[in-house]
Coordinates of C-alpha atoms in Angstrom, one line a residue:
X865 CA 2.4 -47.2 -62.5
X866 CA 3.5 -43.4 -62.1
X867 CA 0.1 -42.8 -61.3
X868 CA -0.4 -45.4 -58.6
X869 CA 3.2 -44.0 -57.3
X870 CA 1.1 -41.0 -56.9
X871 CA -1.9 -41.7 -55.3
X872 CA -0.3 -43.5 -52.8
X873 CA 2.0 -40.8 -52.1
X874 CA -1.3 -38.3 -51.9
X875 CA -2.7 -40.8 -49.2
X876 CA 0.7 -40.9 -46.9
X877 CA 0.7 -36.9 -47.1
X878 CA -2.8 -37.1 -46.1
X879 CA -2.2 -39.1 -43.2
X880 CA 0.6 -37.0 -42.1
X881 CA -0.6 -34.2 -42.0
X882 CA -3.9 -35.5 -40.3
X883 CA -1.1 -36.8 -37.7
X884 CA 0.0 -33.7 -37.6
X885 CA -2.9 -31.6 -36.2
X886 CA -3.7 -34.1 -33.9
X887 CA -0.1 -33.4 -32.0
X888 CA -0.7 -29.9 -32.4
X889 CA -4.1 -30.3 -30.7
X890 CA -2.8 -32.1 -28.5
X891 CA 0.0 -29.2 -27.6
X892 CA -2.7 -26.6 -27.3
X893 CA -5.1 -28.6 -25.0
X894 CA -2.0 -29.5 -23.2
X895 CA -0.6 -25.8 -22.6
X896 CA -1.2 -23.4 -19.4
X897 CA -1.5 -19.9 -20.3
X898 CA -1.1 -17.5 -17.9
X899 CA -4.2 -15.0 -17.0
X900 CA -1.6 -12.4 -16.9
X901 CA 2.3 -11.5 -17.7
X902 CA 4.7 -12.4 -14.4
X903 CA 6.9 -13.9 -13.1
X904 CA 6.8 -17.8 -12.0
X905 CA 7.9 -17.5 -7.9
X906 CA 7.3 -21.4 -7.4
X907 CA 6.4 -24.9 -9.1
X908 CA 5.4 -27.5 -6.6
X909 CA 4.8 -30.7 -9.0
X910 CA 7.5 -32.5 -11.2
X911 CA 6.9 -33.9 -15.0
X912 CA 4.3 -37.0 -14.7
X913 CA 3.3 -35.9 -11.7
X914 CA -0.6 -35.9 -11.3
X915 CA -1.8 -32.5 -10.1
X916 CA -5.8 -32.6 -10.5
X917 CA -6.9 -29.4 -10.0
X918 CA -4.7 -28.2 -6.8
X919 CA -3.2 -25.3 -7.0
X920 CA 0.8 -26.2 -8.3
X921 CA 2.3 -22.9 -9.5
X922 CA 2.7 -19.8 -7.9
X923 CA 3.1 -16.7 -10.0
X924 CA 2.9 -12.7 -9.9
X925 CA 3.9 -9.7 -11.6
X926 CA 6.2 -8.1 -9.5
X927 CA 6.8 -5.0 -12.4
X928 CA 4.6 -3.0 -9.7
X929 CA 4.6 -3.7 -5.8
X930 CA 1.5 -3.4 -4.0
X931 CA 1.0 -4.0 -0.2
X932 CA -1.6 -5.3 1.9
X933 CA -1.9 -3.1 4.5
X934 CA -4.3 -4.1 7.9
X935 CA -5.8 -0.9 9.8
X936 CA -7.6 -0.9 12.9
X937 CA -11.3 -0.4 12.4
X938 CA -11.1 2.9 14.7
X939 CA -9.1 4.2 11.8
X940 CA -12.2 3.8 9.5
X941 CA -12.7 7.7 8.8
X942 CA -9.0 8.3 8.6
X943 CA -8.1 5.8 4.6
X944 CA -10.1 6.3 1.9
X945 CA -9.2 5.3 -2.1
X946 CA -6.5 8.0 -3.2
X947 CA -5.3 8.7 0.4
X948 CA -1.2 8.8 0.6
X949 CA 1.0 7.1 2.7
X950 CA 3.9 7.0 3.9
X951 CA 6.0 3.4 3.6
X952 CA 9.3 2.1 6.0
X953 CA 10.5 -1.6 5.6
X954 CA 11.6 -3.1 8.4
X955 CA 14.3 -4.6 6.1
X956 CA 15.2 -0.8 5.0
X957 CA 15.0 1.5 7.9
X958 CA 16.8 4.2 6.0
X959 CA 14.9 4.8 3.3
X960 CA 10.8 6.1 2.6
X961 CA 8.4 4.9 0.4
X962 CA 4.9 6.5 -0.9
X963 CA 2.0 5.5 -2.8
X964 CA -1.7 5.7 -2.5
X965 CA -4.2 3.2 -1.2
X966 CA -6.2 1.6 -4.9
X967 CA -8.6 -0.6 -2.7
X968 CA -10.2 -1.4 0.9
X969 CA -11.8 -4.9 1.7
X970 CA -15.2 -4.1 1.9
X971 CA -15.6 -6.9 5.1
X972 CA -13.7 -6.6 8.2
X973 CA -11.1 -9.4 8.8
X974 CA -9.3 -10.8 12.2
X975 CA -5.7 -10.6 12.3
X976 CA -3.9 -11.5 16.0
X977 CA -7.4 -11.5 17.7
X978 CA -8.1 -7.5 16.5
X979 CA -10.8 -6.8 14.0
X980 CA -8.5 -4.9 10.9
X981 CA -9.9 -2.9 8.1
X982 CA -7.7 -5.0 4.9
X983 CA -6.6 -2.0 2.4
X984 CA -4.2 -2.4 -0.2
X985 CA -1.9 0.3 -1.4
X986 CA 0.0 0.9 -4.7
X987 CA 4.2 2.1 -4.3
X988 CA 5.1 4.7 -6.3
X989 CA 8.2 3.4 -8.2
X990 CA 9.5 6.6 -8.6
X991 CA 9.9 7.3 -4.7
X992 CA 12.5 4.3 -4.8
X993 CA 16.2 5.4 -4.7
X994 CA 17.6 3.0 -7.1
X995 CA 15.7 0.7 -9.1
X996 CA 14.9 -2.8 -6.9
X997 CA 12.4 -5.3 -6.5
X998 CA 11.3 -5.8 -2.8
X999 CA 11.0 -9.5 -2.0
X1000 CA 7.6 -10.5 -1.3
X1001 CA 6.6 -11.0 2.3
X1002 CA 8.5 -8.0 3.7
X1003 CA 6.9 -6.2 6.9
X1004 CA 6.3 -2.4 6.7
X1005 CA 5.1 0.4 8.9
X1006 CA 2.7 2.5 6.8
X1007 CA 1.5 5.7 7.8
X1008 CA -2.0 6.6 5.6
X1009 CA -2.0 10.6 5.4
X1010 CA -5.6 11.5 5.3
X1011 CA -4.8 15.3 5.5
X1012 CA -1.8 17.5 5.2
X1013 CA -1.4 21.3 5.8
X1014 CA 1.7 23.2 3.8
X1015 CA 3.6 26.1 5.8
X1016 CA 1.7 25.5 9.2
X1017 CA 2.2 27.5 12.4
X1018 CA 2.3 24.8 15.0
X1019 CA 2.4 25.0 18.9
X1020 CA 2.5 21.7 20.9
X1021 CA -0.8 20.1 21.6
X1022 CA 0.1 19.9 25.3
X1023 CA -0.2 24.2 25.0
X1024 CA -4.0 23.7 24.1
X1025 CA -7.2 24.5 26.5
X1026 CA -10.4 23.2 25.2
X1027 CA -12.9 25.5 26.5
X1028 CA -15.8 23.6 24.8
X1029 CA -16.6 21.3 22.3
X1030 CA -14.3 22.5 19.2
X1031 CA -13.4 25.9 20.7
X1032 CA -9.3 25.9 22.0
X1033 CA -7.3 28.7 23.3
X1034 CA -3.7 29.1 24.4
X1035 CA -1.8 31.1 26.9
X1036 CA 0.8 33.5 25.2
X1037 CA 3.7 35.0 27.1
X1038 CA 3.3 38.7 27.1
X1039 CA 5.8 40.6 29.1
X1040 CA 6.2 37.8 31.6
X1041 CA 2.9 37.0 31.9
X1042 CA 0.4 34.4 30.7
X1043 CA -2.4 35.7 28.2
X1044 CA -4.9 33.2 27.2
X1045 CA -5.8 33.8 23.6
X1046 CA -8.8 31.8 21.4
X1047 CA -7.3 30.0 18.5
X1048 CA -8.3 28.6 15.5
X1049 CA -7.1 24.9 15.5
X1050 CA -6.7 23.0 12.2
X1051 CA -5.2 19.3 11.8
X1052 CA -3.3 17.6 14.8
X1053 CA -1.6 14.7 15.6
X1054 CA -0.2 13.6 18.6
X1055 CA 2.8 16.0 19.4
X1056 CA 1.1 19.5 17.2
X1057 CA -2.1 21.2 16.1
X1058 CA -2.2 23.3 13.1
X1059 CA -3.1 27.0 14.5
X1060 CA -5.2 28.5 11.6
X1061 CA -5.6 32.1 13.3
X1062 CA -5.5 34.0 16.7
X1063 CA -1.6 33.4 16.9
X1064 CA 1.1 35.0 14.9
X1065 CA 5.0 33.2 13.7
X1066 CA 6.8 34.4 16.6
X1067 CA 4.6 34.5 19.6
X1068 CA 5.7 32.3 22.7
X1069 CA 3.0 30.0 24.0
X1070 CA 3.6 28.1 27.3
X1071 CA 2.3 24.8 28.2
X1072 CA 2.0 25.3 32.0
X1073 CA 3.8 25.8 35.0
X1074 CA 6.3 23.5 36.0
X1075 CA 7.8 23.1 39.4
X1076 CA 10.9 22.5 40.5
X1077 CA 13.2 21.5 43.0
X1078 CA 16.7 23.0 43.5

């Protein structure tokens, strides 16, 4: 009798635990795991709901903010991986980001009828002044600096005279007078130019006579 007691306790254990790994099979076919660690920003679809295979949860991982930045193809030979920028959120007028571009779109895309160059660029955390997320879907004016000069001597670009291709000069003041002088011009944008030599800090260049009226 104790024995038959035992055996058919042996058999239910059996079963249950057979029961068991079937619900935990079950669980594991059952669970979504996540191709990377986020945050969940939105779950379209309700328990029972039938979702098939369309797309019904929206994630990302918001520990570090990227941008999608859209260029204008002309600026083609002005981003490339690495280059800086310079970030302002419309949202924070007050305040500057920086990072670095980490990729560009190898195809062109149209955005509002232009043909853009897609680039996306990584914020540098640490150029935040206190520690935020930024909402996703904030507009931004980036500036991508493709070249930078340290302690520059600068004179106005209006000041310059291209006398051929590449070659400038500018007219310094020299006892009253206008002396035009070659110069050796580095970067410029559209208010300076870099003046690499034929000028010294301290020299007054003039941009042309103005007339007036009294």
């Amino acid at each position: 009798s104790d024995s038959l007691d035992v055996q058919i306790a042996q058999v239910k254990l059996d079963n249950s635990q057979a029961e068991l790994e079937l619900v935990e099979q079950e669980s594991i076919s059952s669970t979504i795991t996540a191709p990377f660690d986020g945050t969940i920003l939105s779950i379209s679809a309700s328990v029972g709901d039938n979702v098939g295979t369309t797309k019904f949860i929206s994630m990302a991982d918001l520990s570090q903010p990227y941008l999608e930045v859209l260029l204008d193809e002309t600026d083609l030979n002005n981003v490339g991986i690495g280059y800086q920028v310079s970030v302002t959120f419309d949202a924070l007028p007050n305040q500057t980001f920086s990072g670095h571009v980490v990729a560009i779109n190898p195809s062109l895309s149209n955005a509002f009828s232009v043909t853009a160059l897609q680039t996306t660029v990584q914020l540098d955390t640490s150029s935040f002044s206190k520690p935020q997320n930024l909402p996703i879907g904030l507009s931004a004016t980036v500036e991508v600096i493709s070249a930078q000069a340290q302690n520059a001597l600068l004179v106005p670009v209006e000041a310059l005279h291209e006398l051929s291709e590449g070659n400038y000069a500018v007219f310094v003041m020299e006892n009253g007078t206008p002396v035009l002088k070659t110069v050796e011009v580095g970067l410029r944008d559209y208010t300076y130019a870099e003046i690499k030599s034929g000028l010294n800090e301290g020299d007054v260049v003039t941009t042309g006579i103005v007339e007036t009226s009294k």
